[in-house]
mmCIF file of C-alpha atoms in Angstrom:
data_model
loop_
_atom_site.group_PDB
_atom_site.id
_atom_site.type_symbol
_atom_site.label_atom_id
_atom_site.label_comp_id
_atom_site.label_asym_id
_atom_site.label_seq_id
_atom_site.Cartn_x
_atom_site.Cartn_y
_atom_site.Cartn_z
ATOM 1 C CA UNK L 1 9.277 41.443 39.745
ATOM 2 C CA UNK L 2 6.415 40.378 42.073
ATOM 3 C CA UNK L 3 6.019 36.720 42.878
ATOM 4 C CA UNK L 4 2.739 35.106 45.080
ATOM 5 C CA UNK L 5 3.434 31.820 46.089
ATOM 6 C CA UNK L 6 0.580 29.449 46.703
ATOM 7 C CA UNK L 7 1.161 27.079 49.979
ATOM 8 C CA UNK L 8 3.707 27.667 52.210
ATOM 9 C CA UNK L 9 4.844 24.204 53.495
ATOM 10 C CA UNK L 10 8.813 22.587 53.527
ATOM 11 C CA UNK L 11 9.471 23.367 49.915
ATOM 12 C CA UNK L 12 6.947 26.489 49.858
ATOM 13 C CA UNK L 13 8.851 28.171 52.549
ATOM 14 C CA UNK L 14 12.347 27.719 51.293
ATOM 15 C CA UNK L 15 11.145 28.408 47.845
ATOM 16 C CA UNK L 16 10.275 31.830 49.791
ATOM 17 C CA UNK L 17 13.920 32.700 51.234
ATOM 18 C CA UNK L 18 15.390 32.049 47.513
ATOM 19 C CA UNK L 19 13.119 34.687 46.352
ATOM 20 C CA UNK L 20 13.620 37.185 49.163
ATOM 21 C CA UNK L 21 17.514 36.869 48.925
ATOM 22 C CA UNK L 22 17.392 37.791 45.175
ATOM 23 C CA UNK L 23 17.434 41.385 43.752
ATOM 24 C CA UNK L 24 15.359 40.752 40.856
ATOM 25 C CA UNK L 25 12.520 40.132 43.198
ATOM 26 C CA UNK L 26 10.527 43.117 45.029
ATOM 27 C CA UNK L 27 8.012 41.438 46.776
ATOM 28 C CA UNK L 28 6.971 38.030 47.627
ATOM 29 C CA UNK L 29 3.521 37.474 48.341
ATOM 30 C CA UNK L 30 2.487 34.163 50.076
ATOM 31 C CA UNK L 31 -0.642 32.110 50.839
ATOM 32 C CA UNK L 32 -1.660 29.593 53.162
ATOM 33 C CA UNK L 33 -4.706 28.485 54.930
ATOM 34 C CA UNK L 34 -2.648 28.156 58.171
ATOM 35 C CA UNK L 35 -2.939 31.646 59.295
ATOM 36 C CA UNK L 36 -0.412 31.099 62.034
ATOM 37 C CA UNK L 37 2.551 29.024 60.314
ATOM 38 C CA UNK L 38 2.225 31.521 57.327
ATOM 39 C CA UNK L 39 3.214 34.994 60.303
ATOM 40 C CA UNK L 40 5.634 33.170 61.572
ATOM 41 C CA UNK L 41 6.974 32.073 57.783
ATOM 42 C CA UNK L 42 6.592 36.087 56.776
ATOM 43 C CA UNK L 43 8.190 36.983 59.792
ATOM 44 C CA UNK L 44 11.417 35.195 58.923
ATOM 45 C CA UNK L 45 11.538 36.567 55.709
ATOM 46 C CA UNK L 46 11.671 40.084 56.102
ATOM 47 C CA UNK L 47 10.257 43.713 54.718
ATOM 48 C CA UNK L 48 9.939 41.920 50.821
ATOM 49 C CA UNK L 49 7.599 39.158 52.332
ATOM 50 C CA UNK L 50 3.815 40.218 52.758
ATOM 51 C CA UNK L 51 1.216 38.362 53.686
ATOM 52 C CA UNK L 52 -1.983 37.651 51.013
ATOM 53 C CA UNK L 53 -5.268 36.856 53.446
ATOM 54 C CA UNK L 54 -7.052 35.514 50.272
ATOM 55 C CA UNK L 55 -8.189 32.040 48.737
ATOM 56 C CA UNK L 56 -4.648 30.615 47.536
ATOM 57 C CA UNK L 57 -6.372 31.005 43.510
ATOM 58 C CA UNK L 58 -7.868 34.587 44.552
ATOM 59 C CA UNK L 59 -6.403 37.205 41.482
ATOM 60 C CA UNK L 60 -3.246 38.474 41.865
ATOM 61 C CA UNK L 61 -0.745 41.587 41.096
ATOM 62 C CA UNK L 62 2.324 39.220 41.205
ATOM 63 C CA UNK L 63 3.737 38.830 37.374
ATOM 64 C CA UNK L 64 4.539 34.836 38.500
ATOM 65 C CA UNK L 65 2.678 32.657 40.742
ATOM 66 C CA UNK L 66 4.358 29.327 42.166
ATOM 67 C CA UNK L 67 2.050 26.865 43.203
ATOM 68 C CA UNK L 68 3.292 24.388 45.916
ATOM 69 C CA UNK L 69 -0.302 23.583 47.527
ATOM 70 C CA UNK L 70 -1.148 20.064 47.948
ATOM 71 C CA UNK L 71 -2.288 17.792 45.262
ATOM 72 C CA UNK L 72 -5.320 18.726 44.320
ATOM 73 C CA UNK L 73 -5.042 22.622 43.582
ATOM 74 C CA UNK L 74 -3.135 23.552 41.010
ATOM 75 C CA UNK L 75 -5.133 22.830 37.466
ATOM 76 C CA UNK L 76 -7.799 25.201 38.820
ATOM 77 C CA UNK L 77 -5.469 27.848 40.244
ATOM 78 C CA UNK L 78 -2.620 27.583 37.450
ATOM 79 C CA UNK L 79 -6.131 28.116 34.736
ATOM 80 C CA UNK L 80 -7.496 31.219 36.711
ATOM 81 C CA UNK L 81 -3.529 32.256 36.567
ATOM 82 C CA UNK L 82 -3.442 31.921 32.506
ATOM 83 C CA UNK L 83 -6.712 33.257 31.960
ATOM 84 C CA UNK L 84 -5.365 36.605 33.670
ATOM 85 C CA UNK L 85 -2.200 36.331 31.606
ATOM 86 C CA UNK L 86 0.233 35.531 34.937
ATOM 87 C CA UNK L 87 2.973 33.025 34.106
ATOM 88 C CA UNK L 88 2.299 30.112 36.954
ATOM 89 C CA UNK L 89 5.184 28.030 38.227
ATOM 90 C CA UNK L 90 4.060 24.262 39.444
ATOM 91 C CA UNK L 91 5.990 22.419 41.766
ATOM 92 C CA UNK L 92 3.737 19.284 42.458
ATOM 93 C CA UNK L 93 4.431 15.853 41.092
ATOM 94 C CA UNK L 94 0.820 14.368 40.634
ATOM 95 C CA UNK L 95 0.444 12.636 37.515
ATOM 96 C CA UNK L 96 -3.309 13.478 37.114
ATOM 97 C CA UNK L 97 -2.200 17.596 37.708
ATOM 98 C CA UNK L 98 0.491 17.659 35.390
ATOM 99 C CA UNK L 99 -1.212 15.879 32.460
ATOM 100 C CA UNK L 100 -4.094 18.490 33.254
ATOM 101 C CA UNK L 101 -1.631 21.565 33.366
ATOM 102 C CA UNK L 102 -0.029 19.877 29.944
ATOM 103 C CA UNK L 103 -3.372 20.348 27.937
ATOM 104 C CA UNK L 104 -2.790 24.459 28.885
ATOM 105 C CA UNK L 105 0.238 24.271 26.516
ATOM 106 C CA UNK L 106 -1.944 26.006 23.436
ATOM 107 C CA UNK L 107 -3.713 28.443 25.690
ATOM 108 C CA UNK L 108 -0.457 29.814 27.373
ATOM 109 C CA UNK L 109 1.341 29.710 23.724
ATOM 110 C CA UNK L 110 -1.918 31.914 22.559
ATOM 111 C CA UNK L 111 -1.844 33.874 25.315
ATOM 112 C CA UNK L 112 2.230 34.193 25.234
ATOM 113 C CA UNK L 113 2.242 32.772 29.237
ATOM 114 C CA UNK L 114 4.908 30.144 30.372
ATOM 115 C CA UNK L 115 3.305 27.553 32.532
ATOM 116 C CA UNK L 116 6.434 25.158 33.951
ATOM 117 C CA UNK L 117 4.867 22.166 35.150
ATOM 118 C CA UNK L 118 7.146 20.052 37.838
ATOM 119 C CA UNK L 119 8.991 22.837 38.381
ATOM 120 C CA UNK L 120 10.868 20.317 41.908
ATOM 121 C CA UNK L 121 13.287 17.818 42.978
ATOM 122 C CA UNK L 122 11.575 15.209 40.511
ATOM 123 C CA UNK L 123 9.675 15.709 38.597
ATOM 124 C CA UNK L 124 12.048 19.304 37.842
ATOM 125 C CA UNK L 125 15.721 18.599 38.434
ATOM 126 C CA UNK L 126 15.690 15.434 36.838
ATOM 127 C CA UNK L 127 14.221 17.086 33.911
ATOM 128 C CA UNK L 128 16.936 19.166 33.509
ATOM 129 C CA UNK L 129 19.355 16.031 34.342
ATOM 130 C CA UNK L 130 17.925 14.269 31.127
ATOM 131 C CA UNK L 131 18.138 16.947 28.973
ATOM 132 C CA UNK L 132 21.771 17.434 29.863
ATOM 133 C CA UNK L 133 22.453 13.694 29.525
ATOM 134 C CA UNK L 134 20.711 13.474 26.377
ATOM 135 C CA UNK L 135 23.352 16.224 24.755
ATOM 136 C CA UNK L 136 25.790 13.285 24.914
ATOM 137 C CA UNK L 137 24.021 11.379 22.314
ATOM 138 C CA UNK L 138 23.127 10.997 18.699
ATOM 139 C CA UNK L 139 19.860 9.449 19.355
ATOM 140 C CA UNK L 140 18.230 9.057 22.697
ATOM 141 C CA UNK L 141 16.172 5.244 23.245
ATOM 142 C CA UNK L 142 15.590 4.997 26.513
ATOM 143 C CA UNK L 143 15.191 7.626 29.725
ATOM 144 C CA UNK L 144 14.749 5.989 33.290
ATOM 145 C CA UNK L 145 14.198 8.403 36.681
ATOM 146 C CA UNK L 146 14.519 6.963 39.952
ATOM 147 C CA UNK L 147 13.653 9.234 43.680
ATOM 148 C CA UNK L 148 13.929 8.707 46.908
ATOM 149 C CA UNK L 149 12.936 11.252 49.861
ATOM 150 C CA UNK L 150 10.141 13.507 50.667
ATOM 151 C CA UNK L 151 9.745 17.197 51.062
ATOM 152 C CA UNK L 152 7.735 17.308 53.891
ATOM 153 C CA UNK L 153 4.529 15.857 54.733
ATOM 154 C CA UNK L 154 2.416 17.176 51.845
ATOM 155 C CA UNK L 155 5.279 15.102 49.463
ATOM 156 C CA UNK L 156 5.538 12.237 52.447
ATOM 157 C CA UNK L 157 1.373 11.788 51.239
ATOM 158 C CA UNK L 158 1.758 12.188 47.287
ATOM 159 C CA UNK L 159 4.267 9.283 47.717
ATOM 160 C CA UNK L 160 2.051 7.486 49.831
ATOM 161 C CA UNK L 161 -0.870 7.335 47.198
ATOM 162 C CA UNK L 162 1.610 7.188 44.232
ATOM 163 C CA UNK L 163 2.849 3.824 45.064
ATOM 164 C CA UNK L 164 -0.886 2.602 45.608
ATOM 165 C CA UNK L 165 -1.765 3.616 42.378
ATOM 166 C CA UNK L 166 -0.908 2.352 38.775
ATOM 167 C CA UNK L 167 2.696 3.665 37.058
ATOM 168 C CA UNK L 168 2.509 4.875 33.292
ATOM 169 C CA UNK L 169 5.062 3.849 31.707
ATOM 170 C CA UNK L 170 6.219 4.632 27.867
ATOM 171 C CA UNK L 171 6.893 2.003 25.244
ATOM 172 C CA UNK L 172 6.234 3.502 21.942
ATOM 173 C CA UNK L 173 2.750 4.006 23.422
ATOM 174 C CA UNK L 174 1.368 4.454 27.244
ATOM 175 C CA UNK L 175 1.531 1.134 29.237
ATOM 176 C CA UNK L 176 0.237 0.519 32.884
ATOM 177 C CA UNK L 177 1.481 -1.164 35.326
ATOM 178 C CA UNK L 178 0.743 -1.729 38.951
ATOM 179 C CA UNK L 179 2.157 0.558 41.759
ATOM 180 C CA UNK L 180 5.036 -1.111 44.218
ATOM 181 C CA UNK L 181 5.751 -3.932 41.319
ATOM 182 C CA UNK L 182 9.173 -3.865 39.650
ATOM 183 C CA UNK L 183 11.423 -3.940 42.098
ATOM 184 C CA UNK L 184 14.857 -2.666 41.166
ATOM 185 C CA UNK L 185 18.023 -1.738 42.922
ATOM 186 C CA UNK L 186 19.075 1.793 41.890
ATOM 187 C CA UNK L 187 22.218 3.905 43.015
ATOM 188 C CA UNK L 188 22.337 7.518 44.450
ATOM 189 C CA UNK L 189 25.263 9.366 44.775
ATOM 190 C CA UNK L 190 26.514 9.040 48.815
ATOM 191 C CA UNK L 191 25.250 9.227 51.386
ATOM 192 C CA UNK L 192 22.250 7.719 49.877
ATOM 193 C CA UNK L 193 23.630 5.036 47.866
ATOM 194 C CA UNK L 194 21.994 1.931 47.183
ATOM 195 C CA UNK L 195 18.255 2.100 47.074
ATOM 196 C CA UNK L 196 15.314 -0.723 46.216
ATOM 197 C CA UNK L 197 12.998 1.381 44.064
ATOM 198 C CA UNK L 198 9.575 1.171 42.520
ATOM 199 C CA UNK L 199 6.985 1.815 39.983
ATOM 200 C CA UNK L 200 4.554 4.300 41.103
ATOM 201 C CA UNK L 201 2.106 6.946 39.751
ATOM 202 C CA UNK L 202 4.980 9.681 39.038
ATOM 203 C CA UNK L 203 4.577 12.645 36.360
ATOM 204 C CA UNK L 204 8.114 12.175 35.045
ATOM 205 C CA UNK L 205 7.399 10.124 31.954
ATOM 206 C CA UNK L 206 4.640 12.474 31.148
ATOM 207 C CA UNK L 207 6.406 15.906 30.742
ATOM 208 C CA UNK L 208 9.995 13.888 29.017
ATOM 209 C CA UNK L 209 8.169 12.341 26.419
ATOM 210 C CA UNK L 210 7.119 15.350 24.468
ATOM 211 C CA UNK L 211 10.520 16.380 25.007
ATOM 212 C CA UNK L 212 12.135 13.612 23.342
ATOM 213 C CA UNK L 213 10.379 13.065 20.092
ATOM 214 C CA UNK L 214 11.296 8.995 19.120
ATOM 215 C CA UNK L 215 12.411 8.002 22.715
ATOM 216 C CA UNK L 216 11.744 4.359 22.925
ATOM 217 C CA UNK L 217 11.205 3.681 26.716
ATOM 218 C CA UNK L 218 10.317 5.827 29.693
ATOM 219 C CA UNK L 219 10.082 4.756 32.887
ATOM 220 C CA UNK L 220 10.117 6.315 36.698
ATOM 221 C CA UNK L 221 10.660 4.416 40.297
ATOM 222 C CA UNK L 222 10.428 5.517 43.483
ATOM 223 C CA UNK L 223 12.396 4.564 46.455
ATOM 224 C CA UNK L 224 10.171 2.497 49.279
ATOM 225 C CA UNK L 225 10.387 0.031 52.149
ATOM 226 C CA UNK L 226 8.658 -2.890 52.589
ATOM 227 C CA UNK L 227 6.326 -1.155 55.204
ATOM 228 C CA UNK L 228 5.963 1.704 52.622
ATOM 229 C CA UNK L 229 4.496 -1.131 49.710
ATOM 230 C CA UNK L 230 2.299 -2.980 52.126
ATOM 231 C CA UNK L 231 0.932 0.000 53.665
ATOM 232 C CA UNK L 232 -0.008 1.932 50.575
ATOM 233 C CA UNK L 233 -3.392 1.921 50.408
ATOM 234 C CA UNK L 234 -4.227 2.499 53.439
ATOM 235 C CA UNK L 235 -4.231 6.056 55.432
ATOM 236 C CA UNK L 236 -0.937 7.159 56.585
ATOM 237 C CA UNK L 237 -0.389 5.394 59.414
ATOM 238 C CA UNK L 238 3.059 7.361 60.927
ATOM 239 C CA UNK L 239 3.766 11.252 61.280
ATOM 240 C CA UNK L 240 6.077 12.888 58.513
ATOM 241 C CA UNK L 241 9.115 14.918 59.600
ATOM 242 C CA UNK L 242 8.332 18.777 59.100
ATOM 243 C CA UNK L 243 11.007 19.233 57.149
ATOM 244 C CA UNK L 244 11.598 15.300 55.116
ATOM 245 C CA UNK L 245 15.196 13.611 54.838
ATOM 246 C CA UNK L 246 18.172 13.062 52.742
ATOM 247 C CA UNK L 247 16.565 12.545 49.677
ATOM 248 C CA UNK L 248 18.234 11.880 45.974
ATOM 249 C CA UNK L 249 17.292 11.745 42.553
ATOM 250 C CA UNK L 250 19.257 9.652 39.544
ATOM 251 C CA UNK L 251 18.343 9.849 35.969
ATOM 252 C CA UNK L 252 19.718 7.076 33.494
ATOM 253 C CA UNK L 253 19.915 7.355 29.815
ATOM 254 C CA UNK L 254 20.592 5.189 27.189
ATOM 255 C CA UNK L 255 21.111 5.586 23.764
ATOM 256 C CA UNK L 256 23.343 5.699 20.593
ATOM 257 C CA UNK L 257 26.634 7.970 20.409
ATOM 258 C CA UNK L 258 28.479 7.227 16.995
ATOM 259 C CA UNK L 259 27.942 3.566 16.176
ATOM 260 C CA UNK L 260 27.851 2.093 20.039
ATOM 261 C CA UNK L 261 24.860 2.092 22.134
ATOM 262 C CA UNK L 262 26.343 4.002 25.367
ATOM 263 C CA UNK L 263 24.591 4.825 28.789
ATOM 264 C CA UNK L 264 25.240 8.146 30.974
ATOM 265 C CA UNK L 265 23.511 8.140 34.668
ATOM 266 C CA UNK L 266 23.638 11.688 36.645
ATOM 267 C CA UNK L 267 22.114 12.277 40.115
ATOM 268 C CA UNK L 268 21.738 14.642 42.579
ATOM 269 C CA UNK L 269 21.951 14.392 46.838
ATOM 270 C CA UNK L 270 20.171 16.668 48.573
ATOM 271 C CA UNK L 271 17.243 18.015 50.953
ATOM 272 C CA UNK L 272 14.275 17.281 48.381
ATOM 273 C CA UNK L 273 12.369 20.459 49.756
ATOM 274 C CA UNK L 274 15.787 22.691 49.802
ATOM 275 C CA UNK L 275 16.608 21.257 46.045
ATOM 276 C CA UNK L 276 13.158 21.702 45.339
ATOM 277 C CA UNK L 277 12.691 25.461 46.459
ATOM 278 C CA UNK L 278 15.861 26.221 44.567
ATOM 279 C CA UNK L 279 14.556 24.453 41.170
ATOM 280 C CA UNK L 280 11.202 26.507 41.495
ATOM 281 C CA UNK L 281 13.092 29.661 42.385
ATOM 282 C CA UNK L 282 15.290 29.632 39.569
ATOM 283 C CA UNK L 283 12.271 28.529 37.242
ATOM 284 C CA UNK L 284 10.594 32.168 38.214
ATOM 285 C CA UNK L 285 13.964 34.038 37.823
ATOM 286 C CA UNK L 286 14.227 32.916 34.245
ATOM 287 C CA UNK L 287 10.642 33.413 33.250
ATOM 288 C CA UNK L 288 11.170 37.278 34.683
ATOM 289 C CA UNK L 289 14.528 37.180 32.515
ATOM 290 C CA UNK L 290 12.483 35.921 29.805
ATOM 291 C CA UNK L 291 14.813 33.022 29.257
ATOM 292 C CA UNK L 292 11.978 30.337 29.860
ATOM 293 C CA UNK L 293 9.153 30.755 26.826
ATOM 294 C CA UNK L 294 5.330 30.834 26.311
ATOM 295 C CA UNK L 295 3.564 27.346 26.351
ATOM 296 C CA UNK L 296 3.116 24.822 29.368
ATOM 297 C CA UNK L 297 5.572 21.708 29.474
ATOM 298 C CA UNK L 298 8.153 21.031 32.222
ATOM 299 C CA UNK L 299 11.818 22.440 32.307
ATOM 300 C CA UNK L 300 13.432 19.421 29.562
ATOM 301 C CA UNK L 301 14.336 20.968 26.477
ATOM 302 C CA UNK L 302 12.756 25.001 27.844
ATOM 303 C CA UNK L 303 16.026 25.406 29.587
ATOM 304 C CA UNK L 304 19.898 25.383 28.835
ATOM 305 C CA UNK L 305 20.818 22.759 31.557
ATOM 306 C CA UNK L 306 24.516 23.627 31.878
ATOM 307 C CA UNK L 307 23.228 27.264 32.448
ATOM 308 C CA UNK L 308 20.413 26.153 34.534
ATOM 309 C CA UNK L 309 22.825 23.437 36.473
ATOM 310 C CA UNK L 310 25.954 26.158 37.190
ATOM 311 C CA UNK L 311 23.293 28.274 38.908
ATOM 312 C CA UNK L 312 21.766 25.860 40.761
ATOM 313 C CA UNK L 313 25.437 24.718 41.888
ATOM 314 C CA UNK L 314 25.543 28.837 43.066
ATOM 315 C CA UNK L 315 22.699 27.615 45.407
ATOM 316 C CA UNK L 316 24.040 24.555 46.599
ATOM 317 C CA UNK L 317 22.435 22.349 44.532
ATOM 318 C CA UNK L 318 24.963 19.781 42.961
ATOM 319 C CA UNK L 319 24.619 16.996 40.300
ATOM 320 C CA UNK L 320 26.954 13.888 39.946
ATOM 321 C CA UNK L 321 27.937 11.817 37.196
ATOM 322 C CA UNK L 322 28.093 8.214 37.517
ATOM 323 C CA UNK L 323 31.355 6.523 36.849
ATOM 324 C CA UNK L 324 31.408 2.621 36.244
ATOM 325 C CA UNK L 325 29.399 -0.004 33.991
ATOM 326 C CA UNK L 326 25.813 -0.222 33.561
ATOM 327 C CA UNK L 327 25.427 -4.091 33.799
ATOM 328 C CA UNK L 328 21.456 -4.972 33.366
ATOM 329 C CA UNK L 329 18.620 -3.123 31.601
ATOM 330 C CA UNK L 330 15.890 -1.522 33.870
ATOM 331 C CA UNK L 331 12.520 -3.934 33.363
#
């Protein structure tokens, strides 16, 4: 299997040494507009890395493309991609992109061309989190994802504008509310632990809903410091770390399991670009296996997530449960 990937930043580059280390993969292809970072990438990566001196949407031999550009990007590339029938991999997190990349869902079904959409940390991980939560119930109500940490700079500046831009939240129908405003307290598993978290412009709501026909209430947060809120809209005003932080993800679920209403809350602790290359990685793997199907929609409900979360454990990539008692509702 041939894979191009499409930016070549934190997550971008370790998305590349998942790929080289695997034997399904012959040859990784990569693109970047930073002609220097992108030899020095290759040259870490060895005789299956190549270099592609093209436009990052410029046609392709690879049977997968990942996109992990900036915001901005990937509905154009990822509809070049489909039109030439290559399955495209998304790993970005803007809402605006992945409702965008959701409309491709008949197109890619027609064409018989999986399109994974959030294929990260969160939005991707957490998908699979929720789906593996939700086997626990009879009826799902309510699904609420909470992040904290950045990938790199590229993720440092989605988060930036996220938070100064309106949250869509789901009620039985699409509700908006403003960006930094609901303020809750939410728990990661250690070292993280205790985070104050916020509604923001995230694309997690938009790719679990479809997947959980009658879910009452969707909601996603974001973890963020005062400085973080009152600084939103303007321009970043601090340098990002290359690489990001610590970062975490926790997904809570409610719902019914016999007669009792019940709640189950897993997480994950990690490097968001490391979990995040290893999401995307496996996401291509199981396309070339044919184990991920035609149609564009994000990884709940397209993947088995015990299979998908035992081989992300293989890659160092663990989840947690949460063990105690829920004791308030999120707002």
């Amino acid at each position: 299997m041939k894979v191009a990937i499409c930016g070549v930043g934190a997550t971008g580059t370790r998305l590349a040494r998942q790929l080289v280390s695997s034997p399904a993969v012959e040859q990784v292809e990569l693109r970047d507009e930073r002609h220097d970072h992108l030899a020095a990438v290759v040259a870490s990566l060895g005789p299956r890395a190549r270099i592609a001196d093209v436009p990052l949407d410029a046609p392709t031999d690879a049977d997968v493309v990942v996109l992990a550009a900036d915001a901005g990007l990937h509905l154009g590339a990822a509809r070049r991609f489909l039109g030439a029938g290559v399955a495209v991999v998304s790993v970005g997190d803007d809402l605006g992109e992945a409702q965008g990349l959701l409309e491709l869902d008949a197109e890619a079904r027609e064409r018989g061309v999986p399109v994974v959409v959030g294929a990260g940390f969160g939005p991707g991980l957490t998908c699979v989190l929720a789906t593996h939560a939700a086997a626990r119930f009879d009826e799902v109500h309510e699904i609420h994802v909470a992040k904290v940490g950045t990938g790199g700079p590229a993720c440092a500046r989605q988060h930036h504008r996220a938070l100064a831009r309106s949250a869509t939240d789901w009620r039985g129908s699409w509700v908006r509310r403003p960006g930094g405003s609901g303020r809750e307290l939410c728990w990661f598993p250690d070292p993280i632990g205790g985070q104050d978290c916020y509604r923001a412009e995230l694309a997690d709501p938009a790719l679990l809903v479809p997947a959980f026909p009658g879910v009452q209430r969707v909601t996603a947060r974001v973890g963020a410091t005062r400085r973080d809120r009152l600084t939103a809209r303007l321009p970043m005003l601090w340098p990002t770390h290359p690489e990001g932080g610590p970062g975490a993800v926790r997904v809570e679920v409610r719902g019914r399991r016999g007669g009792a209403s019940d709640v189950v809350v897993l997480g994950a602790m990690d490097r968001p670009a490391v979990a995040a290359g290893a999401v995307a990685a496996l996401a291509v793997l199981w396309i070339g296996d044919g184990r991920i199907g035609a149609g564009a929609g994000g990884l709940a409900g397209r993947v088995d997530p015990v299979d998908f979360l035992t081989a992300l454990r293989s890659r160092g990539v663990r989840a947690a449960a949460f063990q105690g008692s829920a004791v308030a509702e999120p707002a």
